[in-house]
XYZ file of C-alpha atoms in Angstrom:
476
model
C 81.748 32.158 -19.858
C 78.338 32.749 -21.429
C 76.677 36.000 -20.533
C 73.021 36.856 -20.253
C 71.282 38.685 -23.078
C 68.650 41.385 -22.830
C 66.699 39.737 -25.665
C 65.748 36.731 -23.563
C 62.647 34.632 -24.066
C 59.893 34.363 -21.480
C 61.186 31.152 -19.927
C 64.576 32.689 -19.089
C 63.259 34.146 -15.819
C 62.639 30.571 -14.658
C 66.118 29.376 -15.651
C 68.679 32.128 -15.013
C 67.861 33.513 -11.530
C 68.676 31.218 -8.590
C 65.857 29.300 -6.996
C 64.583 30.348 -3.584
C 64.104 27.655 -0.955
C 60.949 27.329 1.120
C 60.134 25.148 4.144
C 57.195 22.700 4.284
C 54.226 24.808 3.211
C 50.618 23.884 2.565
C 49.847 24.637 -1.085
C 46.862 26.805 -1.966
C 44.322 25.268 -4.319
C 43.778 27.769 -7.143
C 41.145 25.773 -9.003
C 39.475 22.380 -8.865
C 40.301 19.884 -6.143
C 42.921 17.234 -5.425
C 41.645 13.790 -6.476
C 41.352 11.636 -3.327
C 43.214 8.768 -5.007
C 46.449 10.774 -5.211
C 48.351 9.827 -2.058
C 52.125 9.960 -1.950
C 54.999 12.283 -2.835
C 56.241 13.944 -5.994
C 59.941 14.793 -6.168
C 61.581 16.874 -8.895
C 65.205 17.908 -9.449
C 66.994 20.409 -11.658
C 69.745 23.044 -11.883
C 68.647 25.980 -9.750
C 71.734 28.182 -9.472
C 73.626 29.133 -12.626
C 75.501 32.117 -11.231
C 77.394 33.297 -8.143
C 78.510 36.891 -8.050
C 79.571 37.826 -11.571
C 80.501 34.275 -12.611
C 78.126 32.109 -14.600
C 78.237 28.402 -15.359
C 79.289 27.210 -18.800
C 76.413 24.797 -19.431
C 72.874 24.255 -18.159
C 74.100 20.924 -16.777
C 76.467 22.732 -14.375
C 73.881 24.445 -12.160
C 73.548 23.399 -8.521
C 70.688 20.980 -7.953
C 67.587 21.768 -5.916
C 64.746 19.360 -5.177
C 61.031 20.092 -4.979
C 58.973 17.732 -2.850
C 55.160 17.757 -2.756
C 53.456 15.350 -0.362
C 49.767 14.583 -0.896
C 47.854 13.577 2.248
C 44.151 12.868 2.698
C 43.126 16.505 2.433
C 46.044 18.692 1.352
C 49.398 19.007 -0.397
C 52.567 20.111 1.398
C 55.424 21.535 -0.697
C 59.123 21.884 0.183
C 62.026 23.181 -1.906
C 65.699 22.927 -0.954
C 69.115 23.007 -2.544
C 71.157 19.833 -2.312
C 73.943 20.716 0.095
C 76.837 19.127 -1.769
C 80.382 19.775 -0.577
C 80.988 21.983 -3.618
C 77.788 23.951 -3.030
C 78.733 24.672 0.584
C 82.266 25.671 -0.369
C 81.089 28.086 -3.079
C 78.371 29.445 -0.801
C 81.038 30.390 1.714
C 83.341 31.829 -0.967
C 80.428 33.645 -2.669
C 81.791 32.712 -6.102
C 82.089 29.750 -8.454
C 85.209 27.678 -7.829
C 84.778 24.257 -9.383
C 84.805 22.812 -12.860
C 81.814 21.159 -14.474
C 80.631 19.371 -17.564
C 80.789 22.605 -19.560
C 83.211 24.788 -17.609
C 86.764 24.852 -16.299
C 87.470 26.284 -12.848
C 87.812 30.057 -13.178
C 91.007 31.885 -12.415
C 94.580 30.670 -12.614
C 95.960 27.517 -14.160
C 96.577 26.262 -10.626
C 92.828 26.469 -9.944
C 92.151 24.065 -12.810
C 94.097 21.418 -10.923
C 92.999 22.449 -7.459
C 89.241 22.261 -8.070
C 87.800 19.095 -9.682
C 84.484 18.685 -11.457
C 81.730 19.373 -8.931
C 79.013 16.835 -8.191
C 76.010 19.115 -8.687
C 73.318 16.497 -7.842
C 70.951 18.201 -10.272
C 69.542 15.691 -12.747
C 66.998 13.311 -11.228
C 65.712 11.691 -8.050
C 65.161 8.176 -6.787
C 62.660 7.759 -3.970
C 63.382 4.930 -1.540
C 61.467 3.915 1.610
C 63.803 5.789 3.961
C 65.451 8.441 1.790
C 65.423 10.300 -1.497
C 68.517 10.206 -3.682
C 69.488 13.292 -5.700
C 71.217 11.883 -8.777
C 73.898 13.163 -11.106
C 75.765 11.682 -14.053
C 79.271 11.379 -12.729
C 79.405 10.485 -9.064
C 77.685 9.166 -5.955
C 74.088 10.144 -5.196
C 73.251 12.460 -2.325
C 70.749 11.178 0.234
C 67.983 13.541 1.383
C 65.431 13.289 4.157
C 62.140 12.423 2.365
C 60.115 14.853 4.511
C 62.351 17.896 4.986
C 64.724 17.355 2.009
C 67.637 18.001 4.358
C 70.869 16.693 2.805
C 72.357 13.752 4.711
C 75.444 13.402 2.514
C 76.690 11.170 -0.273
C 75.484 7.565 -0.290
C 77.367 4.491 -1.531
C 74.282 2.203 -1.510
C 76.354 -0.343 0.424
C 78.452 -1.170 -2.605
C 79.550 1.779 -4.754
C 83.305 2.085 -5.082
C 84.927 5.404 -4.214
C 84.104 8.021 -6.874
C 82.162 5.437 -8.919
C 79.283 7.010 -10.865
C 75.662 6.033 -10.235
C 73.832 7.621 -13.129
C 70.669 9.703 -13.187
C 68.231 7.316 -14.887
C 67.682 4.229 -12.738
C 64.884 1.887 -13.736
C 62.622 0.203 -11.189
C 60.854 -3.047 -12.039
C 57.231 -2.554 -10.884
C 56.751 -6.286 -10.274
C 59.891 -7.146 -8.297
C 60.847 -3.729 -6.918
C 64.414 -4.248 -8.157
C 66.280 -1.137 -9.275
C 68.792 -1.137 -12.136
C 71.327 1.538 -12.967
C 74.721 2.141 -14.536
C 77.725 4.443 -14.570
C 80.313 5.143 -17.259
C 83.882 4.857 -15.974
C 86.487 6.737 -18.010
C 90.070 5.565 -18.225
C 92.521 3.637 -20.365
C 89.826 0.980 -20.743
C 86.436 2.665 -20.413
C 83.717 0.509 -18.946
C 80.005 0.442 -18.278
C 79.407 -0.330 -14.607
C 76.077 -2.075 -14.053
C 74.136 -2.266 -10.797
C 71.163 -4.226 -9.535
C 69.701 -2.975 -6.261
C 66.958 -4.294 -4.044
C 63.842 -2.263 -3.268
C 65.678 -0.470 -0.435
C 68.358 0.728 -2.856
C 71.127 -1.576 -1.621
C 73.396 -2.886 -4.383
C 73.097 -6.674 -4.545
C 74.953 -7.327 -7.805
C 77.276 -5.377 -10.078
C 79.405 -5.936 -13.139
C 81.622 -3.958 -15.511
C 81.451 -4.354 -19.293
C 84.260 -2.920 -21.470
C 83.290 -0.179 -23.920
C 84.788 0.326 -27.359
C 85.271 4.053 -26.733
C 84.553 6.884 -24.316
C 81.031 7.905 -25.268
C 78.255 9.861 -23.571
C 75.607 7.452 -22.281
C 72.824 9.238 -20.436
C 69.943 6.745 -20.241
C 69.011 3.128 -20.918
C 65.983 0.843 -21.138
C 64.744 -1.981 -18.943
C 62.925 -4.265 -21.386
C 61.632 -7.534 -19.976
C 64.655 -9.764 -19.421
C 67.134 -7.216 -20.754
C 68.890 -3.917 -20.199
C 69.442 -2.054 -23.471
C 72.018 0.690 -24.070
C 72.221 2.674 -27.315
C 75.785 4.006 -27.430
C 75.888 7.031 -29.759
C 78.845 7.932 -32.017
C 80.069 10.610 -29.601
C 83.662 10.220 -28.468
C 85.616 12.069 -25.817
C 88.996 13.603 -26.678
C 90.685 12.377 -23.538
C 94.029 14.178 -23.507
C 92.688 17.773 -23.649
C 90.370 16.959 -20.747
C 93.125 15.379 -18.669
C 95.393 18.384 -19.320
C 92.569 20.803 -18.387
C 92.619 22.437 -21.831
C 88.993 21.568 -22.637
C 85.777 20.836 -20.775
C 83.987 17.523 -21.187
C 81.363 19.252 -23.317
C 83.973 20.832 -25.614
C 85.862 17.545 -25.930
C 82.835 15.544 -27.066
C 83.076 15.015 -30.828
C 80.373 13.715 -33.168
C 81.702 10.835 -35.300
C 78.755 9.509 -37.358
C 80.925 7.047 -39.286
C 81.046 4.931 -36.122
C 77.286 4.419 -36.141
C 75.250 3.666 -33.039
C 76.269 0.602 -31.048
C 73.457 -1.221 -29.250
C 74.476 -3.221 -26.189
C 72.009 -5.778 -24.797
C 72.604 -7.095 -21.263
C 70.952 -9.946 -19.367
C 69.278 -8.342 -16.347
C 69.864 -11.353 -14.078
C 73.559 -11.935 -14.716
C 74.429 -8.359 -15.822
C 76.485 -10.021 -18.569
C 76.566 -8.888 -22.183
C 74.102 -10.773 -24.397
C 74.896 -9.217 -27.762
C 76.060 -6.053 -29.550
C 74.456 -4.664 -32.664
C 75.395 -1.903 -35.087
C 72.913 0.647 -36.375
C 72.853 3.942 -38.222
C 74.093 7.027 -36.318
C 71.826 9.032 -34.070
C 71.929 10.618 -30.625
C 69.434 10.280 -27.800
C 69.253 11.620 -24.281
C 66.125 9.803 -23.150
C 64.091 6.660 -23.655
C 60.408 6.265 -22.890
C 60.041 2.554 -22.231
C 60.948 -0.884 -23.498
C 59.566 -4.419 -23.441
C 59.710 -7.803 -25.142
C 56.983 -8.454 -27.709
C 55.211 -11.762 -28.295
C 57.972 -12.905 -30.635
C 60.710 -12.255 -28.081
C 61.964 -9.124 -29.866
C 62.864 -6.002 -27.916
C 60.744 -2.907 -28.571
C 61.637 0.512 -27.200
C 60.938 4.168 -27.848
C 63.252 7.161 -27.563
C 63.615 10.800 -28.555
C 66.092 10.649 -31.421
C 68.325 13.455 -32.726
C 70.110 13.370 -36.064
C 73.360 14.609 -34.499
C 74.865 16.068 -31.314
C 73.811 19.702 -31.842
C 71.464 19.224 -28.913
C 74.473 19.584 -26.599
C 75.295 23.046 -27.966
C 71.660 24.096 -27.651
C 71.557 23.018 -23.980
C 74.762 24.946 -23.347
C 73.142 28.051 -24.828
C 70.037 27.650 -22.648
C 72.193 28.808 -19.728
C 72.528 32.194 -21.481
C 68.761 32.630 -21.821
C 69.176 33.210 -25.556
C 69.871 29.962 -27.449
C 70.254 29.864 -31.229
C 71.198 26.293 -32.166
C 68.454 24.194 -33.738
C 68.263 20.645 -32.421
C 65.168 18.677 -33.353
C 64.317 15.531 -31.432
C 61.373 13.308 -32.368
C 59.892 10.156 -30.859
C 61.005 6.958 -32.630
C 60.448 3.257 -32.074
C 63.274 0.735 -32.291
C 62.651 -2.983 -32.676
C 65.539 -5.449 -32.533
C 66.095 -9.192 -32.470
C 68.398 -10.556 -29.787
C 68.382 -14.009 -31.385
C 69.442 -12.736 -34.808
C 71.565 -9.912 -33.440
C 70.123 -7.254 -35.734
C 67.876 -4.210 -35.871
C 64.495 -5.102 -37.350
C 63.071 -1.618 -37.768
C 63.485 2.003 -36.727
C 60.234 3.912 -37.114
C 59.139 7.502 -36.374
C 56.143 7.731 -34.023
C 55.658 11.470 -33.470
C 56.999 14.243 -35.701
C 56.806 17.244 -33.349
C 59.943 18.427 -31.519
C 59.722 16.868 -28.080
C 61.586 15.513 -25.067
C 61.155 13.747 -21.708
C 59.151 10.687 -22.813
C 57.536 8.818 -19.931
C 55.038 6.073 -19.144
C 53.148 5.205 -15.996
C 55.494 3.529 -13.517
C 53.468 0.302 -13.355
C 54.263 -0.374 -17.036
C 58.054 0.033 -16.953
C 59.659 -2.874 -18.872
C 56.180 -4.179 -19.781
C 54.039 -3.701 -22.936
C 52.515 -0.231 -22.843
C 50.100 1.874 -24.834
C 50.623 5.554 -23.993
C 53.813 7.620 -23.999
C 53.641 11.182 -22.651
C 55.955 13.962 -23.852
C 56.919 17.597 -23.389
C 56.546 19.314 -26.754
C 57.770 22.499 -28.438
C 54.806 24.848 -28.768
C 55.622 26.100 -32.295
C 58.084 24.457 -34.681
C 59.149 27.836 -36.030
C 60.590 28.562 -32.574
C 63.021 25.650 -32.775
C 66.370 26.686 -31.317
C 64.878 29.602 -29.353
C 62.230 28.083 -27.121
C 62.162 25.267 -24.583
C 59.981 22.224 -24.984
C 57.030 22.333 -22.609
C 54.720 24.807 -24.297
C 52.605 21.757 -25.124
C 52.142 18.190 -23.865
C 51.462 15.151 -26.034
C 50.116 11.655 -25.558
C 51.195 9.137 -28.183
C 48.864 6.150 -28.460
C 50.970 3.241 -29.697
C 47.925 0.959 -29.736
C 45.937 3.031 -32.233
C 48.908 4.722 -33.885
C 47.774 8.272 -33.195
C 48.663 11.176 -30.944
C 46.981 14.057 -29.155
C 48.839 17.314 -28.506
C 47.486 20.015 -26.221
C 49.018 23.473 -26.019
C 49.342 25.317 -22.732
C 48.291 28.968 -22.512
C 50.773 31.356 -24.124
C 53.769 31.968 -21.904
C 53.278 28.793 -19.844
C 55.977 26.085 -19.733
C 55.410 22.586 -18.409
C 58.090 20.402 -16.883
C 58.498 16.746 -17.741
C 55.090 15.088 -17.152
C 55.015 12.420 -14.444
C 52.300 9.808 -14.990
C 50.974 8.185 -11.806
C 48.191 5.704 -11.023
C 45.228 6.503 -8.806
C 45.495 4.655 -5.512
C 41.833 3.560 -5.489
C 41.038 3.141 -9.202
C 43.560 1.030 -11.078
C 42.417 2.242 -14.495
C 42.694 5.968 -13.650
C 45.970 7.750 -14.417
C 47.024 11.298 -13.589
C 49.750 13.594 -14.905
C 51.634 15.782 -12.442
C 53.262 18.778 -14.123
C 55.059 21.785 -12.662
C 54.134 24.780 -14.807
C 55.976 28.087 -14.977
C 53.607 30.959 -15.850
C 55.708 33.763 -17.289
C 52.803 36.230 -17.454
C 52.680 36.421 -13.646
C 56.134 34.954 -12.877
C 54.803 32.132 -10.718
C 54.981 28.348 -10.630
C 52.058 25.995 -10.166
C 51.578 22.258 -9.871
C 48.910 20.992 -12.241
C 47.073 17.692 -12.008
C 45.808 16.532 -15.400
C 43.512 13.634 -16.210
C 45.763 11.351 -18.289
C 42.777 9.283 -19.408
C 40.769 12.178 -20.777
C 43.854 14.168 -21.790
C 42.260 17.427 -22.846
C 44.855 19.778 -21.329
C 42.512 21.184 -18.697
C 43.853 20.643 -15.171
C 41.492 19.051 -12.693
C 43.456 20.890 -10.010
C 45.944 23.769 -9.885
C 48.121 24.261 -6.818
C 50.086 27.441 -6.121
C 53.763 26.958 -5.325
C 55.227 29.555 -2.918
C 58.148 30.435 -5.192
C 59.158 30.109 -8.812
C 60.648 26.663 -9.357
C 63.505 26.910 -11.880
C 62.764 24.818 -14.950
C 64.598 21.543 -14.450
C 64.979 18.003 -15.631
C 63.487 14.892 -14.021
C 61.166 13.747 -11.282
C 59.599 10.682 -9.714
C 56.570 9.595 -7.741
C 56.535 7.640 -4.469
C 53.117 6.229 -3.568
C 52.091 5.905 0.083
C-alpha cells in the first residue's frame, strides 16, 4: 500500500484527508454577485476517502465517491455534500477498515479475503443529472441513484435495462437537440465486448448492442459526433490470468503494447452497429472534448493525448500525495474519413500539459469553437503537481488559445461551461477551487466570453471539497 509522505505538495491536503459531509447550506457570497441567468444545479463527483484506519487505497481511482450539489435559485445558492452510500462503503464504515479490492488494490489481509471481497463499486467518477434523480457513475458497474435535492443514496439503478453487474461507464453523452443519452460499458471475458446503450431523456435504456473487441483494453471515454459514436481503443491490454487468480490488480495487469497501435471504432448512433474500424499510431487518452461531422462528412474530434500509459502510474502516485512520474497530456485534434476508412490528420492544438477538456453542453456532437481545459501551472512541475493551477480556452476558430493562471496555491477542478438562461450568447464557467493558503474550497463563476480569469462571483463552501474528477450541469 502507498504511504503518505511528509514532503507533500500543497494540493495534498485536498486529496488525502477524507471529505466532510454537510447538509443543504446557503453559500456565502465572498465577492461579486451571482448572475441572474444562472438557474439550475451543479453536481460534481470524486474520490473523497482514500483511507480507513491505517489502511490506504492503492490508487486515486479507488477512493469512495462523494457528490457536491449546488442549486442556484433566484437569489441564492444552496450547497450539499454527501458520500455515495454504496454497499461497500456502508460495510467498511461499520468495520472501520478497508475490506474490498479496487482498480489498484487487492483486498487486504489473507488470501481468503482476496476471494471473499470483490472489487468495490466506488461510484466516484462522474454524475448524470436526470429529471427525477442524479446518477453517481463509475467505470465498472451499475450507477447509484441519488435524490437530486438531498443527495441521499437510493441504491443502484438498472435504467430499466442493464443486465446484472453490467457496467454503465462514467462518460455518457447527451444530445442537446434530442435529449437522447448514449453510453457504453466494457465487458471482460473470453470474448470481451463493448456494450452500447441509447437512453431516452429520462435515462431509460431504449436500445442496446454489444460489439466484440479485439482485446481487453481500457476504454474510459468516447465521442458523440453527429451521426456517430467514436471510440479510440488504446494499445493497453489486460493480463487476464493474474487478475482472475488475484495475483495482480487491474492497474498492475494493464500493459502498454504500442506495436498494436490505436484502434478507432466508429458506430452508427441509430443502429448501434459498427460502421468501420481504423488503425492509427499508438497513443493513450482518458478524455475527449467534443466531436462533430464537418461539411465534407468527415469526423472531427479533440482529445487530451498521452504518448504512453505512464499517466496511470502518476494517478496511482497522486494517492500518496507525492507523485514522481511524468505524464504529459496535450490537446490534439483528430480528423478521420468514415467513407475512406482512414485517419486524415492528427494535429496538436495546445502544447501545455492539460486535462478535462469540455465544451458548453448545447454544442455536444455539433461544430464548436471553444474548448476549455484544466492546465498545469508550470511545466517544470510536471510529475509533481496537479493540473488546475491554470485554466485555458482554446479557440479552434481562430487557432489561438488563452491561458490564465490562478493565484499561487489555488487549484481549479474541471471547468463546467454552462449557458445563461436569459442570454443565449452568454456562457459561464463553474469551477470549484481549492485554496491551499487558507485550506478552504470555493465555487467560482467565471465569464467564459471575456475569459480573463477574474471571477464574477466567489461562493464559500462550508468544507474543503476533495479534488475530484467530473461534474455536470442541470438547468431549471
